[in-house]
Tab-separated table of C-alpha atoms and ligand atoms in Angstrom:
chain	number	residue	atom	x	y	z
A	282	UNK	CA	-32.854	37.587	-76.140
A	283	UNK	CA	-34.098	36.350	-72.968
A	284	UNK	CA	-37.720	35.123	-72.085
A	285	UNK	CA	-38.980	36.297	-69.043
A	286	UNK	CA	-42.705	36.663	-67.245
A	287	UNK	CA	-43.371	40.016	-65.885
A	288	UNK	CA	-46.111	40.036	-62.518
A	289	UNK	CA	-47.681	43.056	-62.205
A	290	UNK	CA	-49.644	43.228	-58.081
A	291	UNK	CA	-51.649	46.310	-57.010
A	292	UNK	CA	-53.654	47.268	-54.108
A	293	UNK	CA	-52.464	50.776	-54.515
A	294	UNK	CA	-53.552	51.702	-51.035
A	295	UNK	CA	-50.721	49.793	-49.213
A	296	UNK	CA	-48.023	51.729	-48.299
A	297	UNK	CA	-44.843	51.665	-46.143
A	298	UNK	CA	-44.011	48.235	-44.462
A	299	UNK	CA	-47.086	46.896	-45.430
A	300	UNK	CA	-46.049	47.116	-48.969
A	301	UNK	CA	-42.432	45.460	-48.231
A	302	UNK	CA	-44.778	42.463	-46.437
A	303	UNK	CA	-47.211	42.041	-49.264
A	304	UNK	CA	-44.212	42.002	-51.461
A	305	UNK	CA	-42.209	39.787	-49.561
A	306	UNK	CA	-45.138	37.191	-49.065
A	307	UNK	CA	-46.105	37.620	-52.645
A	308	UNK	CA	-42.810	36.304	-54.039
A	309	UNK	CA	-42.590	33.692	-51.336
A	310	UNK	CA	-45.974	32.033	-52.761
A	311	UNK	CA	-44.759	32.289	-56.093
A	312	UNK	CA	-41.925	30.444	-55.232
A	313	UNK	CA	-44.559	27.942	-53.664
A	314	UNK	CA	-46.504	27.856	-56.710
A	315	UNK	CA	-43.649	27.115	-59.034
A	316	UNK	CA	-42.196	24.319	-57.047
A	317	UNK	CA	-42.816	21.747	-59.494
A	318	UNK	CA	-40.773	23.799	-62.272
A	319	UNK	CA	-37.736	23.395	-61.153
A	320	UNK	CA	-35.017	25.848	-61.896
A	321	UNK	CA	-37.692	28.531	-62.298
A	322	UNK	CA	-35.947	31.600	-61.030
A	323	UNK	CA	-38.211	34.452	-59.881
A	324	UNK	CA	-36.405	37.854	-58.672
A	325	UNK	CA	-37.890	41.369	-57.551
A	326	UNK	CA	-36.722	44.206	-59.534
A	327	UNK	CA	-37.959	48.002	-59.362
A	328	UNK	CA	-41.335	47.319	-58.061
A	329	UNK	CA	-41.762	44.420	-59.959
A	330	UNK	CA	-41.480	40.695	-60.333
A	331	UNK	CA	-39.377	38.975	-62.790
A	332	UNK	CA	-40.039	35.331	-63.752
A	333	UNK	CA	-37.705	33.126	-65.562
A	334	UNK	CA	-39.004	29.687	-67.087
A	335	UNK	CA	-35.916	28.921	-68.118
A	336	UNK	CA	-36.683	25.207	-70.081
A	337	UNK	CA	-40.348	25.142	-69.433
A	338	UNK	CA	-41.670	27.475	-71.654
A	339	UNK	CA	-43.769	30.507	-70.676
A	340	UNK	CA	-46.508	28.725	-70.830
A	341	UNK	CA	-47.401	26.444	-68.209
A	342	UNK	CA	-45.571	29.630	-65.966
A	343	UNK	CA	-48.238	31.842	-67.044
A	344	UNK	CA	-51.053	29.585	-66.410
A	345	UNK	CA	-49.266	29.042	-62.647
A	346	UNK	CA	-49.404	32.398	-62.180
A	347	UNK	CA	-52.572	33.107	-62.738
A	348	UNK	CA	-53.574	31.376	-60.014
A	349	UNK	CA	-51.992	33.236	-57.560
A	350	UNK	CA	-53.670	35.599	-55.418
A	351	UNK	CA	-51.877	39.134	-55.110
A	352	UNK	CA	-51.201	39.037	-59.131
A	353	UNK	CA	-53.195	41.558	-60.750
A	354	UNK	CA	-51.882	41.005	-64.406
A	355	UNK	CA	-49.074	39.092	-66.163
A	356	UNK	CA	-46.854	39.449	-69.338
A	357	UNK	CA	-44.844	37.714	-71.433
A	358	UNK	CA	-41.613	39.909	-71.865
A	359	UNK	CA	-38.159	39.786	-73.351
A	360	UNK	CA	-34.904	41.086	-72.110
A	361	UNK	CA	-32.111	42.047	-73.835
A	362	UNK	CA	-29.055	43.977	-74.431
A	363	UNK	CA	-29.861	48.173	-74.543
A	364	UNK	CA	-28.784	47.784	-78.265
A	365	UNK	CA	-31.194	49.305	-80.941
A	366	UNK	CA	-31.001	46.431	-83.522
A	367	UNK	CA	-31.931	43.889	-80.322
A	368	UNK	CA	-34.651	46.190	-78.962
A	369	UNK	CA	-36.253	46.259	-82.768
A	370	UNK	CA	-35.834	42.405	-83.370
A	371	UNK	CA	-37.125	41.717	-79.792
A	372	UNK	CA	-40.299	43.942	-80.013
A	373	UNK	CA	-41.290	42.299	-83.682
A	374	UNK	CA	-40.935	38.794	-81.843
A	375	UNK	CA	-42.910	40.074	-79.314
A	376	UNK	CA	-46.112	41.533	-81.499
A	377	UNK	CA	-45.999	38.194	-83.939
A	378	UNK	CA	-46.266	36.051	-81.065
A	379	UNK	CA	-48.758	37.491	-79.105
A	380	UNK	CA	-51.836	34.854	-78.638
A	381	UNK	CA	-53.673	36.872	-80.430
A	382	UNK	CA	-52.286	39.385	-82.760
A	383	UNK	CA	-53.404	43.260	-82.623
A	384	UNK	CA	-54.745	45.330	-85.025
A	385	UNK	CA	-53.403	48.542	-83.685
A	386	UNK	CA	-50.316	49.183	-81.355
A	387	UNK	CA	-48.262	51.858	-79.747
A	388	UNK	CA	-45.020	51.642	-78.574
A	389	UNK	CA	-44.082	53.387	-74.871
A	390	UNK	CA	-40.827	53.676	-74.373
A	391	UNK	CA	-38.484	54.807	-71.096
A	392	UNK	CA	-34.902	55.571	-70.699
A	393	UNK	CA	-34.361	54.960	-66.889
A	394	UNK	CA	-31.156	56.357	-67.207
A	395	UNK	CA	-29.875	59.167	-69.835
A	396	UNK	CA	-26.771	57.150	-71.283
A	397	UNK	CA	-28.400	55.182	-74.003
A	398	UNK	CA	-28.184	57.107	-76.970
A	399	UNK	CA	-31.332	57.278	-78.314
A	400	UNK	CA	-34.465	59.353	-76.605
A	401	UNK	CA	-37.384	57.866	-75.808
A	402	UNK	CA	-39.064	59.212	-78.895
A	403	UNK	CA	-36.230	58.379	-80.855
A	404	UNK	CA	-37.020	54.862	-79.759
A	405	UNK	CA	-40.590	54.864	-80.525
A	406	UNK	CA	-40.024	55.939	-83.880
A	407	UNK	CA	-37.667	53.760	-84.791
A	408	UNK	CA	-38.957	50.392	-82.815
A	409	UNK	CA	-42.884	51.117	-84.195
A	410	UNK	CA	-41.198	50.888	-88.134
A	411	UNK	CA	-40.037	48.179	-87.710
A	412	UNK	CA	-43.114	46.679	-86.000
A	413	UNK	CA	-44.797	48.332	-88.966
A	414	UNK	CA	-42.370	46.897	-91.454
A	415	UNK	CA	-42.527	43.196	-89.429
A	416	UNK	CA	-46.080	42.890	-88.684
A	417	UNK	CA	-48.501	42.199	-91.761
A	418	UNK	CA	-51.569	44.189	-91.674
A	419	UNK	CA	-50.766	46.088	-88.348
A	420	UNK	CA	-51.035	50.395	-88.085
A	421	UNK	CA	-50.587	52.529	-85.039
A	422	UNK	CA	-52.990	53.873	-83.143
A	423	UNK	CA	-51.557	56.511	-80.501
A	424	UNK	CA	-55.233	56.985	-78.925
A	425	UNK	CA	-57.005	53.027	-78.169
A	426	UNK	CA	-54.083	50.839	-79.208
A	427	UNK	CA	-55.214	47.091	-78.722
A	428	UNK	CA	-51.528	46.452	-77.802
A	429	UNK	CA	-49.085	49.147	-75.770
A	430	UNK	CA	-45.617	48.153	-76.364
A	431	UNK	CA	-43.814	49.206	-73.642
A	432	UNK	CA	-40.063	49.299	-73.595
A	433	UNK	CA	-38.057	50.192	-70.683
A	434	UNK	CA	-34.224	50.727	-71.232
A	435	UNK	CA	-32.590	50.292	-67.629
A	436	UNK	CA	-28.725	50.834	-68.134
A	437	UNK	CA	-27.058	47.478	-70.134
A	438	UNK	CA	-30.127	45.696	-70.464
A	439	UNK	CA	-33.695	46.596	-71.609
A	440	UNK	CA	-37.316	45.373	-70.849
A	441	UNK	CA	-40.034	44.523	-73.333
A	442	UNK	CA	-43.636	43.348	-72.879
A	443	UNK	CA	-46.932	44.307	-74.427
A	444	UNK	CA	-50.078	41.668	-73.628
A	445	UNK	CA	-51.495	41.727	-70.563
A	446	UNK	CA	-52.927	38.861	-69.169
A	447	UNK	CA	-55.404	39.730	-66.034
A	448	UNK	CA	-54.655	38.023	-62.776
A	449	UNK	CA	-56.811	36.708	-60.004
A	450	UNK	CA	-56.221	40.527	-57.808
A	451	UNK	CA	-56.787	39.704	-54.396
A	452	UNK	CA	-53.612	39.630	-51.633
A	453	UNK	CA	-51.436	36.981	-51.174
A	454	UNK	CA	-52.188	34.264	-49.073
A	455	UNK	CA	-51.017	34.678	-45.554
A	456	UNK	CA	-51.291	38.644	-45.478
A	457	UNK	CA	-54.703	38.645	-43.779
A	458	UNK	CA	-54.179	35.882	-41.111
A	459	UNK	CA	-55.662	32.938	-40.565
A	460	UNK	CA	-59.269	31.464	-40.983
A	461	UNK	CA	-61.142	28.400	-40.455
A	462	UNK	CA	-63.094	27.237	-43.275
A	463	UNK	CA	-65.952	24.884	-42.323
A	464	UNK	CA	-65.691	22.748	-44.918
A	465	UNK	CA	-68.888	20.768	-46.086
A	466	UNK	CA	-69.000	18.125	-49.347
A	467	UNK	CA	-71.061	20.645	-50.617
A	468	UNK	CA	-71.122	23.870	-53.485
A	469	UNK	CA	-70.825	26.452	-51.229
A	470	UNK	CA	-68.190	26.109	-48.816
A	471	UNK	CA	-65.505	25.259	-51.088
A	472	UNK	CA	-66.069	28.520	-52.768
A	473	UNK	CA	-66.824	30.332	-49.624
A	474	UNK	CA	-62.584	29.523	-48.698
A	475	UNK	CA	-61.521	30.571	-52.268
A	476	UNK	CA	-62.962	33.618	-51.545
A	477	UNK	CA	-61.378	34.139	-48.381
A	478	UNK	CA	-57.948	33.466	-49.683
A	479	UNK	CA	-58.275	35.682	-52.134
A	480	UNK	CA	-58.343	38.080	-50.090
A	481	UNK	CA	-55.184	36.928	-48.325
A	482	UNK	CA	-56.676	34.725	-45.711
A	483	UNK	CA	-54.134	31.376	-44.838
A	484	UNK	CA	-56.928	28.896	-44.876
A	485	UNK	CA	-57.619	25.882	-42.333
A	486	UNK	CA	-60.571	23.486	-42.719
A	487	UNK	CA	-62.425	21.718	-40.272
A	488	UNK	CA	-65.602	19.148	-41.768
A	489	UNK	CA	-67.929	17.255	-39.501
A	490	UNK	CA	-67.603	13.384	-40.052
A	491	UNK	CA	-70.612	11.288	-38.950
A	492	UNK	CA	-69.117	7.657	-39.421
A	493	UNK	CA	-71.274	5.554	-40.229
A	494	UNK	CA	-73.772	7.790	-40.902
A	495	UNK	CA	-71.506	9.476	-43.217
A	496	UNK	CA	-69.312	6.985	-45.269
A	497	UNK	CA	-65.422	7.051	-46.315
A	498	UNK	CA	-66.028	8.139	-49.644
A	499	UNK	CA	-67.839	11.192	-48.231
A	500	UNK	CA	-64.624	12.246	-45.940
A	501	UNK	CA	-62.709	11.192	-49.346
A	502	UNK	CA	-64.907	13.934	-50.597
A	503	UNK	CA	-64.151	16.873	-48.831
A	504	UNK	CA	-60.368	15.673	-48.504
A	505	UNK	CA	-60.700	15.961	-52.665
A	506	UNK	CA	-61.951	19.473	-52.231
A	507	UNK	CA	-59.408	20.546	-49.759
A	508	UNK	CA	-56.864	19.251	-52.532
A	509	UNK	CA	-58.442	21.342	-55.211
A	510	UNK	CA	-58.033	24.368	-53.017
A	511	UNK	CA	-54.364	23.722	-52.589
A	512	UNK	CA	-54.072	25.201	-55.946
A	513	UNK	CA	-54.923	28.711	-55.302
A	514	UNK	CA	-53.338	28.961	-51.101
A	515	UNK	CA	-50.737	26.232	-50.994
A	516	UNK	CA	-51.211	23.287	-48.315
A	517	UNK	CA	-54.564	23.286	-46.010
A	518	UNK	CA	-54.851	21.933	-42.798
A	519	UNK	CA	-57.623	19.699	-42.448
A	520	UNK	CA	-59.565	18.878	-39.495
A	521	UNK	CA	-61.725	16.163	-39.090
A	522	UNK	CA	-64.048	15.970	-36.347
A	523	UNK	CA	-65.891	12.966	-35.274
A	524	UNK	CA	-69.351	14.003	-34.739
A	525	UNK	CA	-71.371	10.736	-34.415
A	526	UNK	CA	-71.773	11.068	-30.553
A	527	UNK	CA	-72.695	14.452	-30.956
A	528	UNK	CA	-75.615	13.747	-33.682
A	529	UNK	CA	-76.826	10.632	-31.625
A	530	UNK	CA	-77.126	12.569	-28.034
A	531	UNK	CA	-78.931	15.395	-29.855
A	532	UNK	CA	-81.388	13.342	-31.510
A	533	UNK	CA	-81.947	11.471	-28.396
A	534	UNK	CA	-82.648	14.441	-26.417
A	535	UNK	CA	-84.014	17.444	-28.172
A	536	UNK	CA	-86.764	18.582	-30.172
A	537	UNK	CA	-86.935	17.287	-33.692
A	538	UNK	CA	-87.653	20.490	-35.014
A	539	UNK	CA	-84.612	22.258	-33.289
A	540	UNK	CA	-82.025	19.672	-34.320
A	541	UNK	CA	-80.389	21.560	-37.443
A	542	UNK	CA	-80.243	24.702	-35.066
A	543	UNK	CA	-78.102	22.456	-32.049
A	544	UNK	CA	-76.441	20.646	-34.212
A	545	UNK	CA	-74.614	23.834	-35.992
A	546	UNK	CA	-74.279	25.432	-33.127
A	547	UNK	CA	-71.976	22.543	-31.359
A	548	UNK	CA	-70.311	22.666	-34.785
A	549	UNK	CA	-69.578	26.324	-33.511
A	550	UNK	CA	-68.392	25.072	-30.643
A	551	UNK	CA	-66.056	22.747	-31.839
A	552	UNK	CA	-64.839	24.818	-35.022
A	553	UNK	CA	-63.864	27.567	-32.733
A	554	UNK	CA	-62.029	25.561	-30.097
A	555	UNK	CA	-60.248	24.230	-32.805
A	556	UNK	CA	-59.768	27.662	-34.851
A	557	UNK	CA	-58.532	28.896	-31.100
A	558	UNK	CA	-56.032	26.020	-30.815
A	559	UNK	CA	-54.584	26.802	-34.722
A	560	UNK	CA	-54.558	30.442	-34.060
A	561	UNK	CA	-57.160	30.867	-36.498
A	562	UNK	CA	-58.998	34.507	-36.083
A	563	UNK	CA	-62.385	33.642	-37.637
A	564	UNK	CA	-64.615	30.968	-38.732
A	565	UNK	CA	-65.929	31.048	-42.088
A	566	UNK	CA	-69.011	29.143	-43.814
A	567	UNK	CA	-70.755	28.632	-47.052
A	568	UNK	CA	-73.646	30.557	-46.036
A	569	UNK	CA	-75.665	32.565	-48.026
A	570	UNK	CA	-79.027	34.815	-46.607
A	571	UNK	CA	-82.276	33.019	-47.784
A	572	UNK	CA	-80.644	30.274	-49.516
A	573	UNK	CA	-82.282	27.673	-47.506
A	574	UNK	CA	-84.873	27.179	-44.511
A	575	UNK	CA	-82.125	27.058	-42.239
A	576	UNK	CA	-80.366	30.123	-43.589
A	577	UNK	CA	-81.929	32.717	-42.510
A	578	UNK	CA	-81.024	35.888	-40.465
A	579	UNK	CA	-82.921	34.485	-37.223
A	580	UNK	CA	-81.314	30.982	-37.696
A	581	UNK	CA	-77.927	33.055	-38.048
A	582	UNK	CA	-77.992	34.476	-34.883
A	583	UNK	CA	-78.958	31.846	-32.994
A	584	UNK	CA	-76.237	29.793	-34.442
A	585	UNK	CA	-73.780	32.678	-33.849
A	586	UNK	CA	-75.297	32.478	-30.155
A	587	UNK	CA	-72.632	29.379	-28.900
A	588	UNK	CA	-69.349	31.126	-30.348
A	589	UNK	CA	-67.585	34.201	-29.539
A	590	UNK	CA	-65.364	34.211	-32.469
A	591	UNK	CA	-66.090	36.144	-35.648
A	592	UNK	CA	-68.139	34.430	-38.317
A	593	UNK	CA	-67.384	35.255	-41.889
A	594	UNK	CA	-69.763	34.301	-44.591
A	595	UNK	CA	-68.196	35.812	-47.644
A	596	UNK	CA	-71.444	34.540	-49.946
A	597	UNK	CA	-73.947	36.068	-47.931
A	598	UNK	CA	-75.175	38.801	-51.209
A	599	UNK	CA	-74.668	35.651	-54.029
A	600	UNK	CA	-77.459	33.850	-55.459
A	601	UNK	CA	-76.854	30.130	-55.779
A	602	UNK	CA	-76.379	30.741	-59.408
A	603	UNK	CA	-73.119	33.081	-59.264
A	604	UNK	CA	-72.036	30.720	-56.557
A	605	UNK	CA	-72.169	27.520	-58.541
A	606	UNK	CA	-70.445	29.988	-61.412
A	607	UNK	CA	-67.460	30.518	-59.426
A	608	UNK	CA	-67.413	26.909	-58.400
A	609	UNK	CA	-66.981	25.857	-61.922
A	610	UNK	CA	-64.098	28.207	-62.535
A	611	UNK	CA	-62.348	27.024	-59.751
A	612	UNK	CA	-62.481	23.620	-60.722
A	613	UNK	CA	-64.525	22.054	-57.433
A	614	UNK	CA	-67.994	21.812	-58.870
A	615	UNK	CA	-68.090	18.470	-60.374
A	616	UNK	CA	-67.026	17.036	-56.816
A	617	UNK	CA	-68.885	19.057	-54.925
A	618	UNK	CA	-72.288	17.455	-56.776
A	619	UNK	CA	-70.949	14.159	-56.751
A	620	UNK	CA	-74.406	12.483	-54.740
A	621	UNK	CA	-72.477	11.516	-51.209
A	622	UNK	CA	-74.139	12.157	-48.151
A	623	UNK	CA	-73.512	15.352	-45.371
A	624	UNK	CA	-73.879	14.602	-41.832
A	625	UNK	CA	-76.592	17.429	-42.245
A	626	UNK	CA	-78.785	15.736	-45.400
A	627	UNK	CA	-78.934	12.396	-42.740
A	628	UNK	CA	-80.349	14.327	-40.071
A	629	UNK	CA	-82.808	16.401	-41.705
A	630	UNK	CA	-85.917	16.672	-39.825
A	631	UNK	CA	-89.181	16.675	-41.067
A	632	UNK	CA	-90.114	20.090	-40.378
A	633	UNK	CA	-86.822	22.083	-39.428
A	634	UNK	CA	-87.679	25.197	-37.473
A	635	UNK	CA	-86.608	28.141	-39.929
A	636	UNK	CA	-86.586	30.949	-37.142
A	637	UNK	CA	-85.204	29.477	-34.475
A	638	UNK	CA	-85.262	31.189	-31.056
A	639	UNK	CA	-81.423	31.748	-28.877
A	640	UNK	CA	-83.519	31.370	-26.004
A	641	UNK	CA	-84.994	27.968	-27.040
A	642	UNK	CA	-82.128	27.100	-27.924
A	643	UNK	CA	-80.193	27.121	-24.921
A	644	UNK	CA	-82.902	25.697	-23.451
A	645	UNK	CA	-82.861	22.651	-25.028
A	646	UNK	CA	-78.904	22.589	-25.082
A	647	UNK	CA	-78.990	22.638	-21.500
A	648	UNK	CA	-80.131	18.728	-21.606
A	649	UNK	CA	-76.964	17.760	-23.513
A	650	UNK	CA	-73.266	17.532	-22.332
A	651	UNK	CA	-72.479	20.148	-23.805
A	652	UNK	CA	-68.476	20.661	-22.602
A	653	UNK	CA	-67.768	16.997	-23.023
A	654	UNK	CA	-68.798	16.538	-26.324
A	655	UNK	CA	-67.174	19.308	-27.407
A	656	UNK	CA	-63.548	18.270	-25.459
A	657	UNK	CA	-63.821	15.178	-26.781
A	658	UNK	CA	-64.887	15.689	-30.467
A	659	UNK	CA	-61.690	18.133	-30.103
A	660	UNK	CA	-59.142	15.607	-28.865
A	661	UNK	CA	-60.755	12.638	-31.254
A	662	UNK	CA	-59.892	14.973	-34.275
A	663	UNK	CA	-58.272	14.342	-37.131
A	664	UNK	CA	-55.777	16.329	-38.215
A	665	UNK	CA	-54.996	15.838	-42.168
A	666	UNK	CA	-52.459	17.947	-43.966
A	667	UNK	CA	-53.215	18.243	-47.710
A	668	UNK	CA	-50.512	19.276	-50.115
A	669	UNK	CA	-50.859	20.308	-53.681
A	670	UNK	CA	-49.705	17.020	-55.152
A	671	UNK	CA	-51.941	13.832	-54.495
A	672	UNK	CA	-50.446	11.596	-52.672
A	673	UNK	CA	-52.867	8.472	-52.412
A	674	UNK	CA	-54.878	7.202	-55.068
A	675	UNK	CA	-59.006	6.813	-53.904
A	676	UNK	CA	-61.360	5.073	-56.075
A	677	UNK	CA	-65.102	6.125	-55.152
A	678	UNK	CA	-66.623	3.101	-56.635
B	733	ATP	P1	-72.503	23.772	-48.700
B	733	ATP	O1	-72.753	23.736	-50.152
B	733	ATP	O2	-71.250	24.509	-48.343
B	733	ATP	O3	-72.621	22.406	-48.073
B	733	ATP	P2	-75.225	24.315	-48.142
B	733	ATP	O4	-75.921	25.281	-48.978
B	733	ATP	O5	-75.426	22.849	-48.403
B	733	ATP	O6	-73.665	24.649	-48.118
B	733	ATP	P3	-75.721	23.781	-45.392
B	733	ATP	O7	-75.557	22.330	-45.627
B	733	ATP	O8	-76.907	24.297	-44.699
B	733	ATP	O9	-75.641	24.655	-46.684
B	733	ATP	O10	-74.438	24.267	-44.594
B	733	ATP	C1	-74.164	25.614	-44.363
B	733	ATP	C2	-72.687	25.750	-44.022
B	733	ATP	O11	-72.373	25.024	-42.823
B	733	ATP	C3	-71.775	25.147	-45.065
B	733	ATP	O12	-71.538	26.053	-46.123
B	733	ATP	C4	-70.529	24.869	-44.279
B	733	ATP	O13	-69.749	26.047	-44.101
B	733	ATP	C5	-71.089	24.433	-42.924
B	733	ATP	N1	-71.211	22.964	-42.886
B	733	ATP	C6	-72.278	22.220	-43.204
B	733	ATP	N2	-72.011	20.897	-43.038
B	733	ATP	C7	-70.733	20.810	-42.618
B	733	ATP	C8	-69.849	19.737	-42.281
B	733	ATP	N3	-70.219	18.456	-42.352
B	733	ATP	N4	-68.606	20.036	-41.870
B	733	ATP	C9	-68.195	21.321	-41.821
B	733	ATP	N5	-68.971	22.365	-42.116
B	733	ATP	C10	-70.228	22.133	-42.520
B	734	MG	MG1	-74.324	21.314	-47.365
């Protein structure tokens, strides 16, 4: 009797070589996933994924899994020989050990091919008494069964698994392309890139560093973030732009009020220069409508004013509430609120203007060097890759 994980993936809609792609990338980030379980052996069978944990237990597999985009449910399974007395022994292990064990059950049972000896009915007669004779305090129910047993008997060897554990959905990483995630210390962003990867964007990050205005342990920050990412799309490209020239020439030389507005859009700028140099297709942000003065649909367009490239803000609809939700799940909020200062927070005006005009704005632009800045902030750039596994310790304090 052999322990194995079966993935289940969906998006029903894809068809043709779009399906063999989503497949193929699908199994490739597993692979990814599972690097540090080594000897983990993962193989595609009849429209399916098989997962071996070999020594490690299904457990920390499972829990892997589930954080991989693409996987739409997951179940623990057994494999063994297409021999009745096996089958029976295997699908009692199976119930008894389930996290938590059902009231009711069914089995479902296939013969892929016609030379086992026993029909499918035969099978769920036959497997379900001995569930019933196995399993204190269990009945069938052939109508709302809180556990289908399925059985699938594929020539010398036969499939079992029952639970199913939901997965994240989504696509796989890397089946949508690539994005640039501007990448802020704060809530939103971070979740604003999950999102994007879940549906099967290959994220890159740039964040806006205003040293000294901005410490070390804010950069530390965001590079923390990235990290915790890592988890759900692999390793993240990080860039970091210095911005301090930027900041100081447009506080020098335009109106107070106006400075958020400039500010983000020579972030634009510089985020798609650089998403055009990593053959990124669009920016993304942690924008949501009416979230904050600055957020709003006149402020949006005249940020979207400096860039060409499409802008993607996947939390436009959430309230700040949902947002910080999801943050929590993923594991970034207690970073993200840790009290480090954004080059934004130390250049807050008094009274930012909170519909800002594209005219104005270029107006005022027109005093700074604009092409410059923006050539050099790109050259000075940091570039940062960020793998899964830490690799230097940081202490904040
Ligand atoms: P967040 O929680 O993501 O910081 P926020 O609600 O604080 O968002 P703002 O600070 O107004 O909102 O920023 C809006 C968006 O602009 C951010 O979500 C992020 O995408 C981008 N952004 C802000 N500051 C930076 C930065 N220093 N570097 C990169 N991107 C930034
Ligand atoms: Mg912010």
């Amino acid at each position: 009797m052999k322990d194995l994980i079966l993935v289940r993936y969906g998006e029903l809609a894809l068809k043709g070589n779009n399906r063999a792609d989503f497949e193929n990338r699908l199994v490739q980030n597993i692979h990814e996933k599972l690097k540090p379980f080594p000897g983990v052996k993962v193989r595609k069978t009849f429209g399916r994924i098989f997962v071996d944990p070999g020594d490690h237990g299904s457990k920390p597999v499972l829990q892997a899994l589930s954080e991989v985009f693409g996987v739409v449910g997951i179940s623990p399974a057994k494999r063994v020989a297409s021999d009745m007395d096996a089958i029976r022994e295997a699908a009692v292990h199976l119930v008894r050990h389930r996290q938590s064990p059902p009231s009711t059950f069914k089995v479902v049972a296939k013969r892929a091919d016609k030379t086992f000896p026993h029909t499918s009915q035969e099978i769920n007669r036959t497997v379900g008494t001995a569930v019933l004779k196995g399993v204190q305090g269990i009945r069938v129910d052939v109508h709302q069964p809180e556990l289908e047993l399925h059985i699938e008997v594929r020539g010398k060897e036969t499939y079992l698994y029952g639970e199913n554990i939901p997965g994240p959905g989504g696509l796989p990483v890397g089946s949508s392309g690539r994005v640039m995630l501007m990448l802020s210390g704060g809530i939103d962003s971070p979740v604003a890139g999950y999102l994007s990867m879940k549906r099967g964007a290959d994220l890159e990050a740039v964040h806006f560093h205003s040293y000294p205005f901005t410490s070390n342990r804010a950069k530390q920050k965001v590079i923390d973030l990235a990290r915790m990412m890592t988890r759900y799309g692999g390793t993240i490209r990080l860039h970091v732009v210095p911005f301090t020239e930027v900041q100081t020439q447009i506080r020098e030389r335009c109106t107070p009020s106006y400075l958020i507005t400039i500010m983000r859009r020579m972030m634009m700028r510089i985020s798609e220069e650089t998403a055009r140099r990593q053959k990124a297709l669009a920016l993304v942000t942690g924008e949501s409508l009416g979230q904050v003065a600055s957020q709003t649909l006149e402020s949006m367009n005249a940020i979207n004013d400096a860039a060409q490239i499409p802008i993607l803000r996947p939390l436009i609809g959430m309230d700040k509430q949902e947002i910080m939700t999801i943050s929590k799940q993923i594991g970034t909020y207690e970073t993200s609120v840790l009290p480090y200062e954004d080059c934004c927070t130390v250049f807050q005006p008094k009274s930012p203007v909170t519909r800002p005009r594209v005219d104005k704005s270029r107006e005022l632009e027109s005093k700074l060097e604009v092409d410059r800045l923006v050539r050099e902030a790109v050259e000075q750039t940091e570039q940062i890759c960020i793998t899964p596994e830490q690799t230097e310790e940081f202490s904040y304090f």
